[in-house]
Amino acid sequence: MPRPALRSLLTLILLILAVFAATGRAAAVDNGALGIRPSTESDFFHLALFPGAAADATAVVSNHTAHPVTLLTYPVDGQTTPQGSFAFASRSDQRKGIGAWVQLRTGQVTIPANTDVKVPFRLTVPPGTPPGDYSGGLIIQAPMVQGKTTTLEGGTAVRLNIVQRQGVRIYLKVAGTAIKSMSHGKLTWTHNDGNLNFTLPVTNTGNTILHPRADLSLTGWPESGTRLRFDAPENLLPGASINLHSRLQHAPVAMTGHAKAAITSEAGTGLASTNILYAPWLLLAIAILLIAATVYAIWRGVKFIRRARAALAQVGFSATATGSHKHTAHPNEPGVP
């Protein structure tokens, strides 16, 4: 690939990574310079509508800097990260829920220095929308900041451009029958770096937001009666799947036993279990070979000693038999003087 094309590709990749890193989590809605919040609630928007209904709401965008700033504004869907945190979808992702149902009067807003500006929007639930919980957010995105160009080894120039955005969450409950349901996969384990790691996949198969929790108990040898807790996700959105993780640090070098996980959530309880058996098999194999070689050597030595004793006994018996049958001439026999 020509160097200019490679440089452009690397710049694009780093730009995408920077956007993702800067916007993947939606924990904060004010970074001290810019912020966005609901006008009538303390943290997020919480709406409840029937299919086909609409509601008007207003977000407040704050500029805490000494200079005016123009921001992009757009809605997105919400999603659950692999770690179980809430996150906003990217601007380029397909919008299926709240990201598609929110209408803004404009796609950008200019905020004077040290000023708050209201940004109204309307959320319309399409007719026939299935009931349940939906999540998304309203995003403000600052202009791209061009980073410094750095020359890597080999002469390749790379520039890291940063895009910052923030968002306020929108939680929507569409009226209807709430279905609280969750499924789980197989409980698995791995023994790595002296730790015993457990993984339990769970999926929200209902239409409401769940908050699963899971505990794990170990029985066997040498660990018995040990209890562990899986990492708890912030939430599990409808249709989302994540892996719950738990770890026994400084696990025994060898172990045999049974692990049982108890999962609880608004959907009820569930159980998952697995057997555990691991050991340093190479060392065990070497030890077994050494023991077998030692036993074999002892057996051969005992056998040799037994044969040697039998041979010596046979030699002694032959010598005794020869001495007892030796012929002695009598004086009266002919030829004896």
GROMACS .gro file of C-alpha atoms in nm:
model
  337
    1MET     CA    1   0.000   0.000   0.000
    2PRO     CA    2   0.141   0.347  -0.086
    3ARG     CA    3   0.255   0.548   0.215
    4PRO     CA    4  -0.003   0.832   0.173
    5ALA     CA    5  -0.287   0.579   0.156
    6LEU     CA    6  -0.151   0.393   0.458
    7ARG     CA    7  -0.124   0.720   0.648
    8SER     CA    8  -0.483   0.810   0.568
    9LEU     CA    9  -0.605   0.463   0.666
   10LEU     CA   10  -0.425   0.476   1.000
   11THR     CA   11  -0.563   0.822   1.068
   12LEU     CA   12  -0.916   0.701   0.995
   13ILE     CA   13  -0.875   0.396   1.219
   14LEU     CA   14  -0.742   0.604   1.506
   15LEU     CA   15  -1.025   0.851   1.460
   16ILE     CA   16  -1.280   0.574   1.487
   17LEU     CA   17  -1.107   0.433   1.794
   18ALA     CA   18  -1.094   0.775   1.953
   19VAL     CA   19  -1.464   0.829   1.895
   20PHE     CA   20  -1.546   0.490   2.044
   21ALA     CA   21  -1.317   0.540   2.341
   22ALA     CA   22  -1.454   0.883   2.413
   23THR     CA   23  -1.820   0.791   2.377
   24GLY     CA   24  -1.858   0.422   2.452
   25ARG     CA   25  -1.979   0.470   2.808
   26ALA     CA   26  -2.265   0.694   2.903
   27ALA     CA   27  -2.206   0.735   3.275
   28ALA     CA   28  -2.150   1.112   3.282
   29VAL     CA   29  -2.361   1.383   3.117
   30ASP     CA   30  -2.142   1.678   3.214
   31ASN     CA   31  -1.764   1.689   3.180
   32GLY     CA   32  -1.720   2.035   3.329
   33ALA     CA   33  -1.710   2.206   2.993
   34LEU     CA   34  -2.029   2.082   2.828
   35GLY     CA   35  -2.331   1.898   2.961
   36ILE     CA   36  -2.678   1.780   2.879
   37ARG     CA   37  -2.964   1.692   3.115
   38PRO     CA   38  -3.344   1.669   3.125
   39SER     CA   39  -3.524   1.992   3.205
   40THR     CA   40  -3.765   1.828   3.451
   41GLU     CA   41  -3.571   1.527   3.589
   42SER     CA   42  -3.253   1.494   3.787
   43ASP     CA   43  -3.069   1.238   3.576
   44PHE     CA   44  -3.239   1.075   3.275
   45PHE     CA   45  -3.564   1.094   3.080
   46HIS     CA   46  -3.827   0.843   3.195
   47LEU     CA   47  -4.128   0.824   2.964
   48ALA     CA   48  -4.430   0.592   2.942
   49LEU     CA   49  -4.645   0.582   2.630
   50PHE     CA   50  -4.898   0.367   2.448
   51PRO     CA   51  -4.823   0.245   2.095
   52GLY     CA   52  -4.910   0.526   1.853
   53ALA     CA   53  -4.876   0.797   2.121
   54ALA     CA   54  -4.626   1.083   2.139
   55ALA     CA   55  -4.471   1.299   2.408
   56ASP     CA   56  -4.278   1.624   2.407
   57ALA     CA   57  -3.972   1.668   2.624
   58THR     CA   58  -3.688   1.915   2.661
   59ALA     CA   59  -3.317   1.870   2.719
   60VAL     CA   60  -3.093   2.142   2.861
   61VAL     CA   61  -2.750   2.180   2.704
   62SER     CA   62  -2.490   2.368   2.909
   63ASN     CA   63  -2.177   2.545   2.793
   64HIS     CA   64  -1.948   2.613   3.090
   65THR     CA   65  -1.666   2.758   2.879
   66ALA     CA   66  -1.582   3.119   2.800
   67HIS     CA   67  -1.644   3.072   2.429
   68PRO     CA   68  -1.955   2.987   2.225
   69VAL     CA   69  -1.970   2.640   2.077
   70THR     CA   70  -2.177   2.476   1.807
   71LEU     CA   71  -2.277   2.116   1.876
   72LEU     CA   72  -2.435   1.844   1.670
   73THR     CA   73  -2.746   1.694   1.826
   74TYR     CA   74  -2.896   1.358   1.732
   75PRO     CA   75  -3.079   1.062   1.892
   76VAL     CA   76  -2.941   0.708   1.916
   77ASP     CA   77  -3.048   0.372   2.052
   78GLY     CA   78  -2.915   0.231   2.378
   79GLN     CA   79  -2.725  -0.094   2.409
   80THR     CA   80  -2.560  -0.318   2.665
   81THR     CA   81  -2.182  -0.349   2.646
   82PRO     CA   82  -2.010  -0.690   2.687
   83GLN     CA   83  -1.920  -0.577   3.040
   84GLY     CA   84  -2.286  -0.514   3.125
   85SER     CA   85  -2.280  -0.133   3.115
   86PHE     CA   86  -2.523   0.095   2.938
   87ALA     CA   87  -2.384   0.257   2.623
   88PHE     CA   88  -2.503   0.474   2.339
   89ALA     CA   89  -2.491   0.341   1.986
   90SER     CA   90  -2.269   0.530   1.744
   91ARG     CA   91  -2.403   0.793   1.510
   92SER     CA   92  -2.359   0.564   1.211
   93ASP     CA   93  -2.542   0.265   1.365
   94GLN     CA   94  -2.884   0.176   1.234
   95ARG     CA   95  -3.160   0.326   1.448
   96LYS     CA   96  -3.447   0.092   1.527
   97GLY     CA   97  -3.598   0.217   1.852
   98ILE     CA   98  -3.571   0.546   2.034
   99GLY     CA   99  -3.301   0.659   1.794
  100ALA     CA  100  -3.560   0.641   1.516
  101TRP     CA  101  -3.856   0.770   1.718
  102VAL     CA  102  -3.708   1.099   1.843
  103GLN     CA  103  -3.750   1.403   1.620
  104LEU     CA  104  -3.544   1.719   1.674
  105ARG     CA  105  -3.618   2.060   1.530
  106THR     CA  106  -3.255   2.097   1.422
  107GLY     CA  107  -2.947   1.883   1.392
  108GLN     CA  108  -2.719   2.132   1.566
  109VAL     CA  109  -2.733   2.396   1.833
  110THR     CA  110  -2.509   2.694   1.915
  111ILE     CA  111  -2.454   2.757   2.286
  112PRO     CA  112  -2.317   3.098   2.395
  113ALA     CA  113  -2.044   3.111   2.657
  114ASN     CA  114  -2.153   3.018   3.010
  115THR     CA  115  -2.510   2.962   2.897
  116ASP     CA  116  -2.780   2.694   2.906
  117VAL     CA  117  -2.994   2.634   2.599
  118LYS     CA  118  -3.311   2.427   2.583
  119VAL     CA  119  -3.337   2.163   2.310
  120PRO     CA  120  -3.695   2.038   2.267
  121PHE     CA  121  -3.778   1.709   2.097
  122ARG     CA  122  -4.077   1.482   2.037
  123LEU     CA  123  -4.080   1.107   2.086
  124THR     CA  124  -4.344   0.920   1.886
  125VAL     CA  125  -4.406   0.549   1.939
  126PRO     CA  126  -4.510   0.382   1.613
  127PRO     CA  127  -4.847   0.204   1.616
  128GLY     CA  128  -4.815  -0.168   1.677
  129THR     CA  129  -4.490  -0.135   1.873
  130PRO     CA  130  -4.455  -0.435   2.106
  131PRO     CA  131  -4.482  -0.348   2.475
  132GLY     CA  132  -4.177  -0.338   2.696
  133ASP     CA  133  -3.877  -0.130   2.791
  134TYR     CA  134  -3.682   0.069   2.534
  135SER     CA  135  -3.371   0.280   2.585
  136GLY     CA  136  -3.174   0.536   2.391
  137GLY     CA  137  -3.036   0.882   2.426
  138LEU     CA  138  -2.996   1.234   2.297
  139ILE     CA  139  -2.637   1.313   2.198
  140ILE     CA  140  -2.441   1.637   2.181
  141GLN     CA  141  -2.120   1.613   1.977
  142ALA     CA  142  -1.844   1.871   1.982
  143PRO     CA  143  -1.643   1.961   1.671
  144MET     CA  144  -1.354   1.730   1.592
  145VAL     CA  145  -1.022   1.824   1.751
  146GLN     CA  146  -0.725   1.752   1.529
  147GLY     CA  147  -0.436   1.596   1.712
  148LYS     CA  148  -0.066   1.632   1.653
  149THR     CA  149   0.098   1.433   1.378
  150THR     CA  150   0.344   1.176   1.506
  151THR     CA  151   0.601   0.998   1.294
  152LEU     CA  152   0.629   0.630   1.379
  153GLU     CA  153   0.927   0.408   1.327
  154GLY     CA  154   0.966   0.352   0.956
  155GLY     CA  155   0.858   0.704   0.863
  156THR     CA  156   0.479   0.653   0.880
  157ALA     CA  157   0.297   0.966   0.999
  158VAL     CA  158  -0.008   0.919   1.221
  159ARG     CA  159  -0.247   1.181   1.353
  160LEU     CA  160  -0.501   1.109   1.627
  161ASN     CA  161  -0.818   1.315   1.585
  162ILE     CA  162  -1.060   1.323   1.877
  163VAL     CA  163  -1.438   1.353   1.869
  164GLN     CA  164  -1.608   1.414   2.203
  165ARG     CA  165  -1.973   1.355   2.265
  166GLN     CA  166  -2.205   1.325   2.561
  167GLY     CA  167  -2.556   1.201   2.595
  168VAL     CA  168  -2.853   1.192   2.826
  169ARG     CA  169  -3.037   0.862   2.852
  170ILE     CA  170  -3.400   0.817   2.750
  171TYR     CA  171  -3.588   0.527   2.909
  172LEU     CA  172  -3.925   0.450   2.755
  173LYS     CA  173  -4.188   0.205   2.874
  174VAL     CA  174  -4.440   0.110   2.606
  175ALA     CA  175  -4.767   0.006   2.766
  176GLY     CA  176  -4.874  -0.357   2.747
  177THR     CA  177  -4.799  -0.690   2.904
  178ALA     CA  178  -4.459  -0.696   3.069
  179ILE     CA  179  -4.262  -1.016   3.011
  180LYS     CA  180  -3.977  -1.082   3.252
  181SER     CA  181  -3.774  -1.370   3.117
  182MET     CA  182  -3.407  -1.463   3.117
  183SER     CA  183  -3.213  -1.765   2.993
  184HIS     CA  184  -2.862  -1.877   3.074
  185GLY     CA  185  -2.601  -2.088   2.901
  186LYS     CA  186  -2.351  -2.341   3.028
  187LEU     CA  187  -2.133  -2.259   3.326
  188THR     CA  188  -1.770  -2.299   3.218
  189TRP     CA  189  -1.432  -2.258   3.386
  190THR     CA  190  -1.065  -2.215   3.301
  191HIS     CA  191  -0.754  -2.241   3.517
  192ASN     CA  192  -0.502  -1.976   3.413
  193ASP     CA  193  -0.217  -1.794   3.587
  194GLY     CA  194  -0.303  -1.947   3.922
  195ASN     CA  195  -0.667  -1.833   3.908
  196LEU     CA  196  -0.986  -2.031   3.854
  197ASN     CA  197  -1.212  -1.829   3.621
  198PHE     CA  198  -1.584  -1.893   3.574
  199THR     CA  199  -1.805  -1.770   3.288
  200LEU     CA  200  -2.185  -1.778   3.275
  201PRO     CA  201  -2.369  -1.640   2.967
  202VAL     CA  202  -2.713  -1.487   3.025
  203THR     CA  203  -2.971  -1.345   2.783
  204ASN     CA  204  -3.269  -1.120   2.846
  205THR     CA  205  -3.544  -1.299   2.655
  206GLY     CA  206  -3.824  -1.076   2.783
  207ASN     CA  207  -3.927  -0.717   2.712
  208THR     CA  208  -3.826  -0.548   3.039
  209ILE     CA  209  -3.489  -0.434   3.172
  210LEU     CA  210  -3.335  -0.687   3.410
  211HIS     CA  211  -3.063  -0.665   3.675
  212PRO     CA  212  -2.920  -1.017   3.708
  213ARG     CA  213  -2.705  -1.123   4.001
  214ALA     CA  214  -2.527  -1.455   4.046
  215ASP     CA  215  -2.342  -1.632   4.327
  216LEU     CA  216  -2.121  -1.938   4.297
  217SER     CA  217  -2.045  -2.211   4.550
  218LEU     CA  218  -1.759  -2.463   4.532
  219THR     CA  219  -1.747  -2.810   4.686
  220GLY     CA  220  -1.474  -3.070   4.653
  221TRP     CA  221  -1.106  -3.100   4.732
  222PRO     CA  222  -0.920  -2.903   4.849
  223GLU     CA  223  -1.175  -2.619   4.811
  224SER     CA  224  -1.507  -2.684   4.987
  225GLY     CA  225  -1.768  -2.438   5.102
  226THR     CA  226  -1.609  -2.148   4.912
  227ARG     CA  227  -1.855  -1.886   4.785
  228LEU     CA  228  -1.790  -1.637   4.507
  229ARG     CA  229  -1.991  -1.358   4.349
  230PHE     CA  230  -2.015  -1.287   3.978
  231ASP     CA  231  -1.959  -0.937   3.847
  232ALA     CA  232  -2.297  -0.762   3.845
  233PRO     CA  233  -2.394  -0.577   3.525
  234GLU     CA  234  -2.549  -0.232   3.544
  235ASN     CA  235  -2.850  -0.366   3.357
  236LEU     CA  236  -2.948  -0.610   3.087
  237LEU     CA  237  -3.163  -0.457   2.816
  238PRO     CA  238  -3.428  -0.666   2.639
  239GLY     CA  239  -3.266  -0.892   2.382
  240ALA     CA  240  -2.914  -0.832   2.514
  241SER     CA  241  -2.669  -1.111   2.601
  242ILE     CA  242  -2.361  -1.084   2.822
  243ASN     CA  243  -2.118  -1.310   3.004
  244LEU     CA  244  -2.107  -1.297   3.383
  245HIS     CA  245  -1.759  -1.354   3.529
  246SER     CA  246  -1.629  -1.475   3.862
  247ARG     CA  247  -1.277  -1.559   3.977
  248LEU     CA  248  -1.115  -1.762   4.252
  249GLN     CA  249  -0.775  -1.604   4.299
  250HIS     CA  250  -0.477  -1.811   4.409
  251ALA     CA  251  -0.660  -2.132   4.328
  252PRO     CA  252  -0.510  -2.467   4.437
  253VAL     CA  253  -0.255  -2.626   4.205
  254ALA     CA  254  -0.490  -2.922   4.162
  255MET     CA  255  -0.859  -2.951   4.232
  256THR     CA  256  -1.152  -3.184   4.188
  257GLY     CA  257  -1.503  -3.079   4.277
  258HIS     CA  258  -1.830  -2.922   4.172
  259ALA     CA  259  -1.935  -2.560   4.105
  260LYS     CA  260  -2.293  -2.438   4.127
  261ALA     CA  261  -2.416  -2.092   4.022
  262ALA     CA  262  -2.743  -1.943   4.145
  263ILE     CA  263  -2.879  -1.666   3.919
  264THR     CA  264  -3.143  -1.421   4.039
  265SER     CA  265  -3.319  -1.134   3.862
  266GLU     CA  266  -3.662  -0.979   3.824
  267ALA     CA  267  -3.737  -1.282   3.604
  268GLY     CA  268  -3.685  -1.530   3.889
  269THR     CA  269  -3.406  -1.770   3.976
  270GLY     CA  270  -3.199  -2.023   3.785
  271LEU     CA  271  -2.922  -2.272   3.851
  272ALA     CA  272  -2.619  -2.376   3.650
  273SER     CA  273  -2.347  -2.620   3.750
  274THR     CA  274  -2.032  -2.788   3.625
  275ASN     CA  275  -1.771  -3.036   3.742
  276ILE     CA  276  -1.414  -2.926   3.807
  277LEU     CA  277  -1.107  -3.139   3.755
  278TYR     CA  278  -0.763  -3.005   3.682
  279ALA     CA  279  -0.404  -3.072   3.781
  280PRO     CA  280  -0.052  -3.007   3.650
  281TRP     CA  281  -0.083  -3.307   3.421
  282LEU     CA  282   0.273  -3.290   3.288
  283LEU     CA  283   0.421  -3.297   3.637
  284LEU     CA  284   0.180  -3.573   3.736
  285ALA     CA  285   0.278  -3.774   3.429
  286ILE     CA  286   0.647  -3.730   3.510
  287ALA     CA  287   0.582  -3.829   3.873
  288ILE     CA  288   0.387  -4.136   3.764
  289LEU     CA  289   0.668  -4.237   3.527
  290LEU     CA  290   0.925  -4.194   3.803
  291ILE     CA  291   0.714  -4.397   4.045
  292ALA     CA  292   0.662  -4.666   3.781
  293ALA     CA  293   1.035  -4.673   3.704
  294THR     CA  294   1.116  -4.698   4.075
  295VAL     CA  295   0.865  -4.979   4.129
  296TYR     CA  296   0.999  -5.159   3.824
  297ALA     CA  297   1.359  -5.121   3.947
  298ILE     CA  298   1.262  -5.252   4.291
  299TRP     CA  299   1.077  -5.542   4.134
  300ARG     CA  300   1.374  -5.625   3.915
  301GLY     CA  301   1.608  -5.598   4.216
  302VAL     CA  302   1.391  -5.828   4.428
  303LYS     CA  303   1.365  -6.071   4.143
  304PHE     CA  304   1.742  -6.066   4.093
  305ILE     CA  305   1.803  -6.124   4.463
  306ARG     CA  306   1.560  -6.415   4.465
  307ARG     CA  307   1.731  -6.572   4.163
  308ALA     CA  308   2.072  -6.515   4.318
  309ARG     CA  309   1.962  -6.677   4.641
  310ALA     CA  310   1.810  -6.968   4.452
  311ALA     CA  311   2.132  -7.011   4.254
  312LEU     CA  312   2.345  -7.001   4.567
  313ALA     CA  313   2.115  -7.246   4.737
  314GLN     CA  314   2.141  -7.479   4.437
  315VAL     CA  315   2.521  -7.458   4.441
  316GLY     CA  316   2.529  -7.536   4.812
  317PHE     CA  317   2.294  -7.829   4.771
  318SER     CA  318   2.507  -7.971   4.489
  319ALA     CA  319   2.825  -7.940   4.695
  320THR     CA  320   2.662  -8.115   4.992
  321ALA     CA  321   2.527  -8.394   4.777
  322THR     CA  322   2.869  -8.458   4.619
  323GLY     CA  323   3.047  -8.474   4.952
  324SER     CA  324   2.795  -8.721   5.104
  325HIS     CA  325   2.828  -8.972   4.815
  326LYS     CA  326   3.214  -8.978   4.794
  327HIS     CA  327   3.344  -9.350   4.786
  328THR     CA  328   3.589  -9.459   5.069
  329ALA     CA  329   3.791  -9.785   5.020
  330HIS     CA  330   3.761 -10.056   5.299
  331PRO     CA  331   4.081 -10.220   5.429
  332ASN     CA  332   3.959 -10.575   5.352
  333GLU     CA  333   3.888 -10.493   4.992
  334PRO     CA  334   4.127 -10.623   4.734
  335GLY     CA  335   4.406 -10.390   4.639
  336VAL     CA  336   4.422 -10.239   4.987
  337PRO     CA  337   4.746 -10.326   5.171
   0.00000   0.00000   0.00000
